[in-house]
XYZ file of C-alpha atoms in Angstrom:
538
model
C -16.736 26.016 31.162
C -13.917 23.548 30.983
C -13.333 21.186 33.529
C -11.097 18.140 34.723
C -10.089 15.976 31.916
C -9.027 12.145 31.857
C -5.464 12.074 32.480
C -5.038 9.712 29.245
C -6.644 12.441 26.946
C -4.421 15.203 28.678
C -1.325 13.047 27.949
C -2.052 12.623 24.563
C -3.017 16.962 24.057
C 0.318 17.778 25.580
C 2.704 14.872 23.907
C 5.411 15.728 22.209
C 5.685 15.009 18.265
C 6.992 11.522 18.003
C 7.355 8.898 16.074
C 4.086 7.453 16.760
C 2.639 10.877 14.908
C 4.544 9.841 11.805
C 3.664 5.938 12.066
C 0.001 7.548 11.958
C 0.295 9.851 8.896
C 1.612 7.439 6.922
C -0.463 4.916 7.602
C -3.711 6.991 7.464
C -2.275 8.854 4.296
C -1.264 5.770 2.346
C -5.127 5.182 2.565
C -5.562 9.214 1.280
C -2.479 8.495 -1.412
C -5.226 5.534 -2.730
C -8.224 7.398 -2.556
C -7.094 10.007 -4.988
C -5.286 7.446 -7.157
C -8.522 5.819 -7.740
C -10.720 8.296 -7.672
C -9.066 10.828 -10.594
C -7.235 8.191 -12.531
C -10.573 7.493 -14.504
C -9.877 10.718 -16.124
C -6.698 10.252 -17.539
C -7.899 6.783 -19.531
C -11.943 8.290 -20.477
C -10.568 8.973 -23.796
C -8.950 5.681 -24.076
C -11.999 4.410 -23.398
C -14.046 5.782 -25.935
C -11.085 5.157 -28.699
C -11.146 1.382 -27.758
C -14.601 0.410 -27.191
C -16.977 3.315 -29.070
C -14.505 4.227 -32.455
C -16.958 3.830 -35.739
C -15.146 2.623 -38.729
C -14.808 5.487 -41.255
C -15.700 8.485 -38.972
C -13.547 11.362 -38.950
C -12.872 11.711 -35.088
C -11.892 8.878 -32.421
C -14.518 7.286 -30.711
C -15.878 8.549 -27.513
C -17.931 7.257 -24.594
C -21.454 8.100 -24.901
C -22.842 10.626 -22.408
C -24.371 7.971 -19.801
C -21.299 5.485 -20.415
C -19.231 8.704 -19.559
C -21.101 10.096 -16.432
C -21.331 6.781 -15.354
C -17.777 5.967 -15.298
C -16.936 8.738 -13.814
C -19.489 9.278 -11.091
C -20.183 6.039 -10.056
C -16.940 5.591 -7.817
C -18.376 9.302 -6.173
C -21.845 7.327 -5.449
C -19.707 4.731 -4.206
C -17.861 6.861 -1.911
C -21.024 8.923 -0.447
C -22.573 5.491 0.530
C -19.273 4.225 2.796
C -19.031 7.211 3.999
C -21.874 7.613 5.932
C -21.631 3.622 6.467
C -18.888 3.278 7.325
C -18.737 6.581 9.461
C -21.949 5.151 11.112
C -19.818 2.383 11.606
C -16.695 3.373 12.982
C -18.508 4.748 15.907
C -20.257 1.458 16.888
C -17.429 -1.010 16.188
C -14.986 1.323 16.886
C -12.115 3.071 14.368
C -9.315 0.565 14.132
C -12.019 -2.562 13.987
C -13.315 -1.044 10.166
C -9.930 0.159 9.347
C -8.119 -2.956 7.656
C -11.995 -3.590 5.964
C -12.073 -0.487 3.942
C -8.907 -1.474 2.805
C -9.293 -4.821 1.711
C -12.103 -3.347 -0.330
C -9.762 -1.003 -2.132
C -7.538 -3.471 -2.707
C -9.890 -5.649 -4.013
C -11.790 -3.680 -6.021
C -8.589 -1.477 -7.774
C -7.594 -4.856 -9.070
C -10.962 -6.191 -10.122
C -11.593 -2.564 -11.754
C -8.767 -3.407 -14.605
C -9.600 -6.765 -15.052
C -13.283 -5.985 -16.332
C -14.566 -9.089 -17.940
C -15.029 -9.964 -21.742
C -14.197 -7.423 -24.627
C -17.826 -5.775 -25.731
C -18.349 -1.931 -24.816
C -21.428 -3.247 -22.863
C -19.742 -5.743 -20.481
C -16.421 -3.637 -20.153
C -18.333 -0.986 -18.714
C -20.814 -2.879 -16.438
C -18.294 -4.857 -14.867
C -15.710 -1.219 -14.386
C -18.611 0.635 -13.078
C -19.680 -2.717 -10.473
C -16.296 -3.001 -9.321
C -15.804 1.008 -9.354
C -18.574 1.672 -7.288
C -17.397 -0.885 -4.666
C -14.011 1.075 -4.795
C -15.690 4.271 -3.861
C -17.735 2.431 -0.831
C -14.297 1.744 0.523
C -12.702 4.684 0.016
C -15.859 6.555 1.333
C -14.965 4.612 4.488
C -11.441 5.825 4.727
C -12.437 9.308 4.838
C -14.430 9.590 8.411
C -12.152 6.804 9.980
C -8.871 8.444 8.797
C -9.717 11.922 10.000
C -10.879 10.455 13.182
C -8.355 8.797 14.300
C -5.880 11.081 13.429
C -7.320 13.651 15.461
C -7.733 11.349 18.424
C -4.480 10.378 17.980
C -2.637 14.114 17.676
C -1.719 16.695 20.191
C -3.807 19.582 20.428
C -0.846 21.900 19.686
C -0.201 20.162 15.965
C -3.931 18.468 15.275
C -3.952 20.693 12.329
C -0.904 20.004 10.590
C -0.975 16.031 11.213
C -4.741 15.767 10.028
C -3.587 17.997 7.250
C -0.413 15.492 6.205
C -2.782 13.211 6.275
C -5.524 14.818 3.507
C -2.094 16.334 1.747
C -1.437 12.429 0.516
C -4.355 13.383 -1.855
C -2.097 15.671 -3.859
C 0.198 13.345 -3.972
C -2.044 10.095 -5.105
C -3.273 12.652 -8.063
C 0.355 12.772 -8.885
C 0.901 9.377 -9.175
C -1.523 8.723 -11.551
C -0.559 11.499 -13.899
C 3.297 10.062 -13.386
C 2.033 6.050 -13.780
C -0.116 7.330 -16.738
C 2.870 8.937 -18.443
C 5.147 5.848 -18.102
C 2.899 3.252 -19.037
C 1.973 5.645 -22.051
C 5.298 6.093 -22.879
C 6.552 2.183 -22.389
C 3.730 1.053 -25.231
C 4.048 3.972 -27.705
C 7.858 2.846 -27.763
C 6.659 -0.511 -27.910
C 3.995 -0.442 -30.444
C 4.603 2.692 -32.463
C 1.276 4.236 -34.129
C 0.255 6.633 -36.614
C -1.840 9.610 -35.255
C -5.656 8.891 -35.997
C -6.123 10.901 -38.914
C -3.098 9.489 -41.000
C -4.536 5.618 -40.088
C -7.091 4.898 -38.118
C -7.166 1.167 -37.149
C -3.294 1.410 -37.034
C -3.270 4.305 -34.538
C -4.505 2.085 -31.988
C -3.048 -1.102 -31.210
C -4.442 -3.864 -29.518
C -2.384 -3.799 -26.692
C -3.416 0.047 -26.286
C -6.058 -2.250 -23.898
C -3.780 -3.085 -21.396
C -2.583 0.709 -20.938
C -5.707 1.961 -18.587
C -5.764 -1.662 -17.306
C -2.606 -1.196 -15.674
C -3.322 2.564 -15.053
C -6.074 1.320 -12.689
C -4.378 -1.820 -10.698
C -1.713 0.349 -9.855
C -3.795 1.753 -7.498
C -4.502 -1.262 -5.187
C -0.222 -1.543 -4.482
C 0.176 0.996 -2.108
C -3.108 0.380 -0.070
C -1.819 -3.575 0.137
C 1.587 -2.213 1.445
C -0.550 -0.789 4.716
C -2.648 -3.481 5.556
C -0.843 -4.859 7.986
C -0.046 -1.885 9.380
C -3.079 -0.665 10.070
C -3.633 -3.562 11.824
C -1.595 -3.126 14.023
C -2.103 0.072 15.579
C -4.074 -0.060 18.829
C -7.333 1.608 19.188
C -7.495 5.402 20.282
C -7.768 6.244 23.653
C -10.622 8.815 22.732
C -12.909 5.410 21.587
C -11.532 3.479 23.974
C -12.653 5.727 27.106
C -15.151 7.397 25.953
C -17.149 5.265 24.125
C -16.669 1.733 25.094
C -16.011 2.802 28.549
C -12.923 1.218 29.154
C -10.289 3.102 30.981
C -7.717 -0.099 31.574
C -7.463 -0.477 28.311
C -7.331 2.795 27.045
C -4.092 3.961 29.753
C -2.727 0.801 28.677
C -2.379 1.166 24.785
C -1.602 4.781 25.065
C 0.856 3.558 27.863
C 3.082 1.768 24.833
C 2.446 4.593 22.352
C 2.957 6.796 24.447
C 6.228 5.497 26.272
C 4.941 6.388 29.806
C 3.181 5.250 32.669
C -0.847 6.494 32.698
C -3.436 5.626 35.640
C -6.590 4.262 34.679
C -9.243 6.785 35.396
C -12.490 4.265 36.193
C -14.342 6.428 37.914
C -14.266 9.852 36.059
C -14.246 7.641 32.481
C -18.059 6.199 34.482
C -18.916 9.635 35.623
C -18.522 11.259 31.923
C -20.411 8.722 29.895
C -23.314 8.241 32.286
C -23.380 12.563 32.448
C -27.087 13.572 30.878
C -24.668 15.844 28.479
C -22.697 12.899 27.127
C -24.797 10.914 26.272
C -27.192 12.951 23.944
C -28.030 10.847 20.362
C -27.561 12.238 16.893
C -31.258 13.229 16.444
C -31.590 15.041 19.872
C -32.563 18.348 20.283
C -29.540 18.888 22.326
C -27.274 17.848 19.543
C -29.625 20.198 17.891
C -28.577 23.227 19.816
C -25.125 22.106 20.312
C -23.740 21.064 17.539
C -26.719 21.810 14.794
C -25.293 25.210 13.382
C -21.679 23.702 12.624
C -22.713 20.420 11.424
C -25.013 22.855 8.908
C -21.245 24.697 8.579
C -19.139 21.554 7.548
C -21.467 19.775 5.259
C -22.675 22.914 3.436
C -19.030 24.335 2.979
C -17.945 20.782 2.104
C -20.925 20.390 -0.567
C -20.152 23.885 -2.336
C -16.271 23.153 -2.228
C -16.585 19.362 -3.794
C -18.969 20.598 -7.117
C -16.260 22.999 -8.107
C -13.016 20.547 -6.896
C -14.405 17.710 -8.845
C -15.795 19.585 -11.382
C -12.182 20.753 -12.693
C -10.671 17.985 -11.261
C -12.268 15.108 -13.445
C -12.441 17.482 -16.773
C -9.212 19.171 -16.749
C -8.562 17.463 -20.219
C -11.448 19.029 -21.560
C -11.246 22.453 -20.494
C -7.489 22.273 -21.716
C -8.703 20.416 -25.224
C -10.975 23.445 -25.037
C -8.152 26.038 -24.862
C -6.095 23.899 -27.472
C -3.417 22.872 -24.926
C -3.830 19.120 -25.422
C -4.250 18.561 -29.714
C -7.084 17.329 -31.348
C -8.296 13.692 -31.204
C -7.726 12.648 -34.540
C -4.313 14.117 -34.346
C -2.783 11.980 -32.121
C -2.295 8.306 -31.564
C -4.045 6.570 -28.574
C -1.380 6.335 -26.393
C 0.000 9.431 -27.025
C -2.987 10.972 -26.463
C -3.148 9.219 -22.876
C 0.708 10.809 -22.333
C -0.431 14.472 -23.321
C -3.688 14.376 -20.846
C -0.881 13.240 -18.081
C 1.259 15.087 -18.560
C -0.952 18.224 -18.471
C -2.548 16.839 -15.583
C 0.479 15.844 -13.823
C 2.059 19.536 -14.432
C -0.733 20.837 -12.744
C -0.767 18.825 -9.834
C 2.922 19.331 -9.232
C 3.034 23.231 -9.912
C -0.416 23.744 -8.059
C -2.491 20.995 -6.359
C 0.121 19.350 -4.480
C 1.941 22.970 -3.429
C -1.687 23.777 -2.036
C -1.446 20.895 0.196
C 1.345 21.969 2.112
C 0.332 25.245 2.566
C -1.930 24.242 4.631
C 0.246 21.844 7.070
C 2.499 24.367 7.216
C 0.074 27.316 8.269
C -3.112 25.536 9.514
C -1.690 25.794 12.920
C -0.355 29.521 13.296
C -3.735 30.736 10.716
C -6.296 28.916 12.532
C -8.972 26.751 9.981
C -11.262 29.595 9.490
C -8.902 31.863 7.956
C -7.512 29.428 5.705
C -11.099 27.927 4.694
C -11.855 31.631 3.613
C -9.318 33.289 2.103
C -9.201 29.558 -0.136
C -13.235 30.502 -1.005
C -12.201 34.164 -1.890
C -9.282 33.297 -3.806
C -11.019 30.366 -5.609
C -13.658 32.863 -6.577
C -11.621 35.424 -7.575
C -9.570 33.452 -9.947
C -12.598 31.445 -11.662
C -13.858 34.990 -12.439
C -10.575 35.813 -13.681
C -10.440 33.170 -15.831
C -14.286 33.095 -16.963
C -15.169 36.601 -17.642
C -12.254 36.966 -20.308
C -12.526 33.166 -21.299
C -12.132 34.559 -24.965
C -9.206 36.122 -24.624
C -7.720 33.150 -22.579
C -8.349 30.592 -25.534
C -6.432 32.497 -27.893
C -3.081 30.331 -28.775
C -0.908 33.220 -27.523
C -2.869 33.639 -24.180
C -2.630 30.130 -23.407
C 0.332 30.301 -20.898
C -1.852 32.694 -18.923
C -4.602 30.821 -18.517
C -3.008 27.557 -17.551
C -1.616 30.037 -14.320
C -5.043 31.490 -13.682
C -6.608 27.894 -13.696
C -3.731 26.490 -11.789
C -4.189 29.362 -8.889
C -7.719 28.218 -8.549
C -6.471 24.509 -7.316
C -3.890 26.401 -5.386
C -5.920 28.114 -3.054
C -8.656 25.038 -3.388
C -5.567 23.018 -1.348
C -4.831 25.695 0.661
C -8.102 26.666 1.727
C -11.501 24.520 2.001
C -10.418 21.301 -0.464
C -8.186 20.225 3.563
C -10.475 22.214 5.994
C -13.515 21.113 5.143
C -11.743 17.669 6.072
C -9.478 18.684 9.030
C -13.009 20.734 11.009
C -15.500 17.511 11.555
C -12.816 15.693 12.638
C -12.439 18.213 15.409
C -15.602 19.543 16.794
C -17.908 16.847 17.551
C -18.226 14.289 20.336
C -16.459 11.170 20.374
C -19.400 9.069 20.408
C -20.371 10.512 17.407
C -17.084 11.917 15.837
C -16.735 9.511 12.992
C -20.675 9.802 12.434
C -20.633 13.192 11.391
C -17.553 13.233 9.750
C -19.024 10.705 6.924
C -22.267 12.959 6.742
C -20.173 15.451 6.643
C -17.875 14.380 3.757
C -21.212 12.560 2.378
C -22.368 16.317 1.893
C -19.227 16.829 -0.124
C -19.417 13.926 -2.461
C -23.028 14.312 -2.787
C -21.941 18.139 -4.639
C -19.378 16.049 -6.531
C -21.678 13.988 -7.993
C -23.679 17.419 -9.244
C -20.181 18.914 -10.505
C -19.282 15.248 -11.894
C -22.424 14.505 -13.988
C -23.288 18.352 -14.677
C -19.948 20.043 -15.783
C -20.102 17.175 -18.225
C -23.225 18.335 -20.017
C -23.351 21.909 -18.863
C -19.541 22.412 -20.852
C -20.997 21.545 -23.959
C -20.566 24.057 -26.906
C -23.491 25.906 -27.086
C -23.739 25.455 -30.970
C -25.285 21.955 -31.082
C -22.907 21.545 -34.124
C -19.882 21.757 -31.941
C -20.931 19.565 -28.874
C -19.468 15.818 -28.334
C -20.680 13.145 -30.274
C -23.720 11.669 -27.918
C -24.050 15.312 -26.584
C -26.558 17.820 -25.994
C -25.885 21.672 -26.552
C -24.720 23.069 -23.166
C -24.062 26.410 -21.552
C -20.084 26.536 -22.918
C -17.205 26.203 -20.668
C -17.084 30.267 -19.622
C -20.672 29.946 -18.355
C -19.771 26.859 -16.676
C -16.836 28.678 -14.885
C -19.035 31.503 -14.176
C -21.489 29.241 -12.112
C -18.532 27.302 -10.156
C -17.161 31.196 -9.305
C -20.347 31.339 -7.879
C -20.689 28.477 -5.971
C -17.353 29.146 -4.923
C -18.329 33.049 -3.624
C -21.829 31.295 -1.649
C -19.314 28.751 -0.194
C -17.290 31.925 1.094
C -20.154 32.975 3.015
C -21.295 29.659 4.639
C -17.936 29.926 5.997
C -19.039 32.127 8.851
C -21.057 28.813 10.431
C -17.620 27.262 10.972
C -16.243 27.226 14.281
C -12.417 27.542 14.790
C -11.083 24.378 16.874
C -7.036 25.962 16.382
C -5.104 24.920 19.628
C -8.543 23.592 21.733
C -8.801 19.727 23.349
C -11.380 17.243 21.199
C -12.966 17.549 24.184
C -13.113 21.171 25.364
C -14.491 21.553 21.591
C -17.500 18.910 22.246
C -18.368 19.690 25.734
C -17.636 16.426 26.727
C -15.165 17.435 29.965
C -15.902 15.802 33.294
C -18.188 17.484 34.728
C -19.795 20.247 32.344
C -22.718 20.860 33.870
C -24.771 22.049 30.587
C -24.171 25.567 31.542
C -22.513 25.599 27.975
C -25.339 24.519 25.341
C -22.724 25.971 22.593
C -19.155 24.465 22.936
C -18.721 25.638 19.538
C -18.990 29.139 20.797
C -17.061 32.037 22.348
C -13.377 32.957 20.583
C -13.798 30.341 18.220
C -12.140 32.063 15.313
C -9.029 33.561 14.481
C -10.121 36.302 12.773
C -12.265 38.998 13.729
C -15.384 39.127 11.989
């Protein structure tokens, strides 16, 4: 039953877009744009890695990194980020959103920068010290997920939520981009300025010494465009939502929404007393009224969000490998380092552009007139249907001639990944839970998520293995091959399709008819989440 709601919230559901909307994207997505940066760079310098610090005079291939070295370099930033995200989610409910804001930052910033500079010159303390400052990295980024998503939904109209939260994730797509694009011209700057020989023809010559500065700078990069919004994101007030709701102050909250908003707004003492001392306000997070509230979506988001993130990550971290598999990047041993750096980019890069960023956009274009649901599981169907497509015939894809066609197929599956669970499963916790405890179940939420990308991080990268022990990686075990591996993220992808159903559509609702948490509900409603909550019929 929906009732009387604070006249500060109501402003805010019924503003116009403004320029206070944009001021917010950017500044939240600048934080996104970073995340990704950092987060899928690693890939594009692994096999500079190995080249650099694991190459063994006289052998017939470029070094690689060893199989713990490897999962460790690459899921260590995801442990990282599950950590601050429930943290720093945790957090961002008690000290309130903007408060932890500028921290997670700093970290970023910090950490990007220390990342490249990874003391001394031996394979051991390289890799210590990247993996240290790499899983500091992720804590802060882990942090930017909840509080981003939060406040941008606190901060949007209820007629455009979708869209805005949505700009906000798209800056993902676009921070992937950047590092294939950085990658290609710092590639491309030191093989014109230190020509080499591809491996095979001469092998100390086909990596230069400076070759070690090339994922250096790959990874500092990162850290610029987080610095450029530090200040900015310190100076945005808190949101009203917090503000009222959970610290109790209505002054302050009609005041700073009073200068955002460009109009006069009555403080609301009374009602903002009234709501937070209600019995149903004021339920905790391991309460069996939260339990029958809110218990069946919060299953919905981090189960959907767990399935999606083992199949995302899983392609999105071994792209290079799947296309070395195919024969789309060359050999190794036939290619200089930094060439070989420019070719994983570049394939990377023309994915992204042709695919994953397209995806993105989808989805703040339609989230709003589709509703989340719809979009969350026609991206599951499609995403199954085109790992399938891709799997079953992985033969005939791998053939030289075929190649072209399977590049599409694989580039459909991040397609529909963008426009369909990859931003829903980040827009929907944002959305549907109290305010007290909006940020708190976002970062379990996305936790959830990282937690499967850990499982598609550190098991595509065994479970891709050749199955002939002859053919596997240097370091490697024999595997289940790369079509068995696709076959079992189609799968994932199909059960993540059917969690689905435990998501609750929040398209063109208040933050607050969603929760429950209107003046006055008199707990006639134990499920807010409930009623014509989808789009779709079902």
């Amino acid at each position: 039953m929906v009732k009387e709601q604070l006249e500060v919230l109501k402003a805010l559901d019924i503003a116009k877009t403004q320029l206070y909307h944009f001021t917010a994207i950017v500044i939240a997505g600048m934080g996104f744009f970073t995340d990704a940066y950092d987060l899928f760079c690693i890939s594009l310098v692994t096999k500079l890695l190995g080249r650099i610090y694991y190459t063994v005079p006289g052998s017939a291939k470029p070094g690689s990194l060893p199989p713990n070295v490897a999962a460790a370099v690459n899921g260590v930033a995801l442990v990282g980020t599950l950590a601050g995200q429930l943290f720093f989610g945790w957090l961002g409910d008690r000290m309130g959103r903007k408060r932890v804001y500028g921290l997670t930052l700093l970290i970023m910033v910090t950490c990007s920068v220390a990342s490249g500079l990874s003391l001394g010159n031996q394979p051991k303390a390289v890799m210590a010290t990247l993996c240290f400052f790499r899983f500091w990295l992720g804590f802060g980024i882990g942090g930017d997920y909840p509080l981003s998503a939060t406040i941008m939904s606190e901060y949007a109209n209820k007629k455009t939520r979708g869209a805005f939260i949505a700009a906000v994730f798209a800056m993902q797509g676009t921070g992937i981009l950047a590092g294939g694009i950085v990658a290609i011209i710092v590639s491309s700057i030191f093989d014109k300025q230190f020509p080499a020989p591809a491996y095979q023809v001469d092998a100390k010559a086909s990596l230069p010494v400076e070759a070690d500065y090339i994922w250096r700078i790959i990874v500092i990069f990162g850290a610029i465009p987080a610095a450029l919004t530090y200040y900015w994101r310190m100076k945005m007030p808190e949101t009203a939502r917090y503000t009222a709701l959970v610290e109790k102050n209505a002054e302050r909250a009609a005041a700073d929404m009073s200068k955002v908003l460009n109009k006069e707004i009555k403080a609301e003492t009374e009602m903002v007393e009234r709501m937070t001392t209600d019995e149903s306000n004021s339920f905790g997070l391991f309460s069996m009224k939260f339990l029958k509230r809110h218990g069946l979506p919060l299953l919905g988001t981090t189960s959907t969000w767990f399935l999606l993130d083992i199949a995302f990550y899983s392609q999105n971290l071994f792209q290079k490998d799947i296309f070395t598999a195919i024969g789309w990047i060359p050999p190794s041993q036939t290619m200089s380092a930094s060439e070989e750096v420019f070719k994983i980019a570049r394939a990377q890069t023309l994915i992204a552009l042709c695919s994953t960023v397209p995806g993105y956009w989808f989805t703040v274009a339609f989230i709003d007139i589709m509703g989340r649901w719809a979009i969350q599981m026609m991206g599951f169907f499609f995403m199954t249907v085109f790992m399938f497509a891709i799997a079953f015939p992985y033969n005939y894809w791998s053939k030289k001639e075929n190649r072209i066609g399977f590049v599409i197929m694989y580039a459909l599956t991040f397609f529909f990944a963008n426009f369909g669970p990859n931003s829903t499963t980040f827009i929907v916790p944002a959305e549907i839970f109290p305010a007290r405890l909006r940020s708190t179940c976002h970062g379990i939420s996305a936790a959830a998520g990282k937690a499967g990308a850990i499982i598609g991080a550190f098991g595509f990268l065994y479970a891709a293995q050749n199955q002939d022990p002859k053919k596997t990686d240097h370091g490697y075990p024999a595997g289940i091959g790369v079509k068995n591996s696709l076959i079992v993220l189609g799968v994932i992808n199909f059960i993540g399709m059917l969690f689905t159903f435990l998501v609750p559509e929040p398209n063109g609702k208040s933050l607050e008819e969603l929760s429950g948490e209107n003046d006055g509900d008199d707990g006639e409603n134990e499920y807010p989440h409930q009623g014509n909550n989808r789009s779709v019929p079902v």
